[in-house]
Amino acid sequence: IYPYAESKTRTIKVRLIFNNKELLLKPEMFADVKIYAGALTDVVVIPIEAIVRSGKINQVFVVTSPGKFEPHQVKLGLESDGRVMVLSGIMAGDEVVTSAQFLIDSESKLREATAKMMENLKKKAKENNTTDPAAEKNKGDAVK
């Protein structure tokens, strides 16, 4: 298999050896090819949409507890029918995130936590008769 695709035709060249006694196959012919391999066992397979690709790094997010996720760098193997084999990085039984929904959930939790933090700072500022939460933080930093 050549390591690049032709940009104009979006095809990949492959060099194969065939028994062609009747000369039905000619040089430079095109073909749609499916390669059937034997079934693999004891492998970890996940949906392709679980892969987060960034440059040369492939990651998946593993659920560590409800609402908590941890990135794992993975090495990928064969890919077929919307699924990909994971050679390393996660183990059988790991629960991986298969959509970006967790990012939306994480962002909303971050916004909620930030809002609560600001509310608490404002409450403390009000208790100390200041109006600016930053003033409360820097209260003892005044130059004498």
Coordinates of C-alpha atoms in Angstrom, one line a residue:
I1 CA 0.0 0.0 0.0
Y2 CA 1.5 3.3 -1.0
P3 CA 1.7 5.8 1.9
Y4 CA -0.2 8.6 0.1
A5 CA -3.4 9.2 -1.8
E6 CA -3.6 10.8 -5.3
S7 CA -5.1 14.2 -4.7
K8 CA -7.0 14.4 -8.1
T9 CA -8.5 11.0 -8.0
R10 CA -8.6 10.5 -4.2
T11 CA -7.3 6.9 -4.7
I12 CA -4.5 4.9 -3.1
K13 CA -2.2 2.7 -5.1
V14 CA -1.7 -0.9 -3.9
R15 CA 0.7 -3.4 -5.4
L16 CA -0.7 -6.9 -5.4
I17 CA 0.3 -10.2 -7.0
F18 CA -2.4 -12.2 -8.8
N19 CA -2.6 -15.3 -10.8
N20 CA -3.5 -13.7 -14.2
K21 CA -3.1 -16.5 -16.7
E22 CA -6.0 -15.3 -18.9
L23 CA -4.6 -11.7 -18.8
L24 CA -7.9 -10.2 -17.6
L25 CA -6.1 -7.8 -15.4
K26 CA -4.2 -5.0 -17.1
P27 CA -1.7 -2.4 -15.8
E28 CA -3.2 0.8 -14.3
M29 CA -6.7 -0.8 -13.9
F30 CA -8.9 0.5 -11.1
A31 CA -10.8 -1.7 -8.6
D32 CA -12.9 -1.4 -5.5
V33 CA -11.4 -3.8 -3.1
K34 CA -12.5 -5.3 0.2
I35 CA -10.1 -7.3 2.2
Y36 CA -11.6 -9.9 4.5
A37 CA -9.4 -10.9 7.4
G38 CA -10.0 -13.6 10.0
A39 CA -11.9 -12.6 13.1
L40 CA -9.8 -11.2 16.0
T41 CA -10.5 -12.2 19.6
D42 CA -9.5 -10.6 22.9
V43 CA -9.2 -7.1 21.5
V44 CA -10.6 -3.8 22.7
V45 CA -12.9 -2.2 20.1
I46 CA -14.7 1.2 20.4
P47 CA -16.8 3.4 18.2
I48 CA -14.7 5.7 16.0
E49 CA -16.6 8.7 17.2
A50 CA -15.1 8.1 20.7
I51 CA -11.7 9.1 19.3
V52 CA -10.5 12.7 19.8
R53 CA -7.8 13.4 17.2
S54 CA -5.4 16.3 17.8
G55 CA -2.4 16.3 15.5
K56 CA -0.6 13.0 15.8
I57 CA -2.2 12.2 19.2
N58 CA -5.4 10.1 19.5
Q59 CA -7.3 10.3 22.8
V60 CA -10.4 8.9 24.3
F61 CA -12.1 10.1 27.5
V62 CA -12.7 7.4 30.1
V63 CA -15.5 7.8 32.6
T64 CA -13.9 7.7 36.1
S65 CA -17.0 8.4 38.1
P66 CA -20.4 9.9 37.3
G67 CA -19.8 13.3 35.5
K68 CA -16.0 12.9 35.7
F69 CA -13.8 12.0 32.7
E70 CA -10.1 11.4 32.2
P71 CA -8.2 11.6 28.9
H72 CA -6.3 8.6 27.8
Q73 CA -3.8 8.6 24.9
V74 CA -4.5 5.5 22.7
K75 CA -2.7 3.6 19.9
L76 CA -5.2 2.5 17.3
G77 CA -5.3 -0.5 15.1
L78 CA -7.6 -1.8 12.4
E79 CA -10.8 0.2 11.6
S80 CA -14.0 -1.2 10.1
D81 CA -17.7 -0.4 10.0
G82 CA -17.5 2.6 12.3
R83 CA -15.4 0.8 15.0
V84 CA -11.7 0.9 15.7
M85 CA -9.4 -1.5 17.5
V86 CA -7.4 0.0 20.5
L87 CA -3.9 -1.5 20.8
S88 CA -3.0 0.3 24.0
G89 CA -4.2 3.1 26.3
I90 CA -7.4 1.6 27.7
M91 CA -8.5 -1.8 28.9
A92 CA -11.5 -4.0 28.3
G93 CA -14.3 -2.8 30.6
D94 CA -13.2 0.9 30.5
E95 CA -16.3 3.1 29.8
V96 CA -15.4 5.6 27.1
V97 CA -17.3 8.7 26.1
T98 CA -18.8 8.3 22.6
S99 CA -20.0 11.9 22.0
A100 CA -19.0 15.4 22.8
Q101 CA -22.1 15.8 25.1
F102 CA -19.7 15.4 28.1
L103 CA -17.9 18.6 27.0
I104 CA -21.2 20.5 27.1
D105 CA -22.0 19.0 30.5
S106 CA -18.5 19.8 31.8
E107 CA -18.8 23.4 30.5
S108 CA -22.2 23.9 32.2
K109 CA -20.8 22.5 35.5
L110 CA -17.8 24.9 35.2
R111 CA -20.1 27.8 34.6
E112 CA -22.2 26.8 37.6
A113 CA -19.2 26.5 39.8
T114 CA -17.8 29.8 38.7
A115 CA -21.2 31.5 39.3
K116 CA -21.3 30.0 42.9
M117 CA -17.8 31.2 43.5
M118 CA -18.6 34.8 42.4
E119 CA -21.8 34.7 44.5
N120 CA -19.8 33.7 47.6
L121 CA -17.2 36.4 46.9
K122 CA -19.9 39.1 46.6
K123 CA -21.5 37.8 49.8
K124 CA -18.2 38.1 51.7
A125 CA -17.6 41.6 50.2
K126 CA -21.1 42.7 51.3
E127 CA -20.4 41.4 54.8
N128 CA -17.2 43.4 55.0
N129 CA -18.9 46.5 53.6
T130 CA -17.1 46.4 50.3
T131 CA -18.7 46.2 46.9
D132 CA -15.8 44.8 44.8
P133 CA -14.9 41.1 45.4
A134 CA -11.3 42.0 44.2
A135 CA -11.1 44.6 46.9
E136 CA -11.9 42.0 49.5
K137 CA -9.1 39.8 48.2
N138 CA -6.6 42.7 48.2
K139 CA -7.8 44.3 51.4
G140 CA -4.6 43.6 53.4
D141 CA -2.4 44.6 50.5
A142 CA -2.7 48.4 51.0
V143 CA 0.5 50.5 51.0
K144 CA 1.1 52.2 54.3

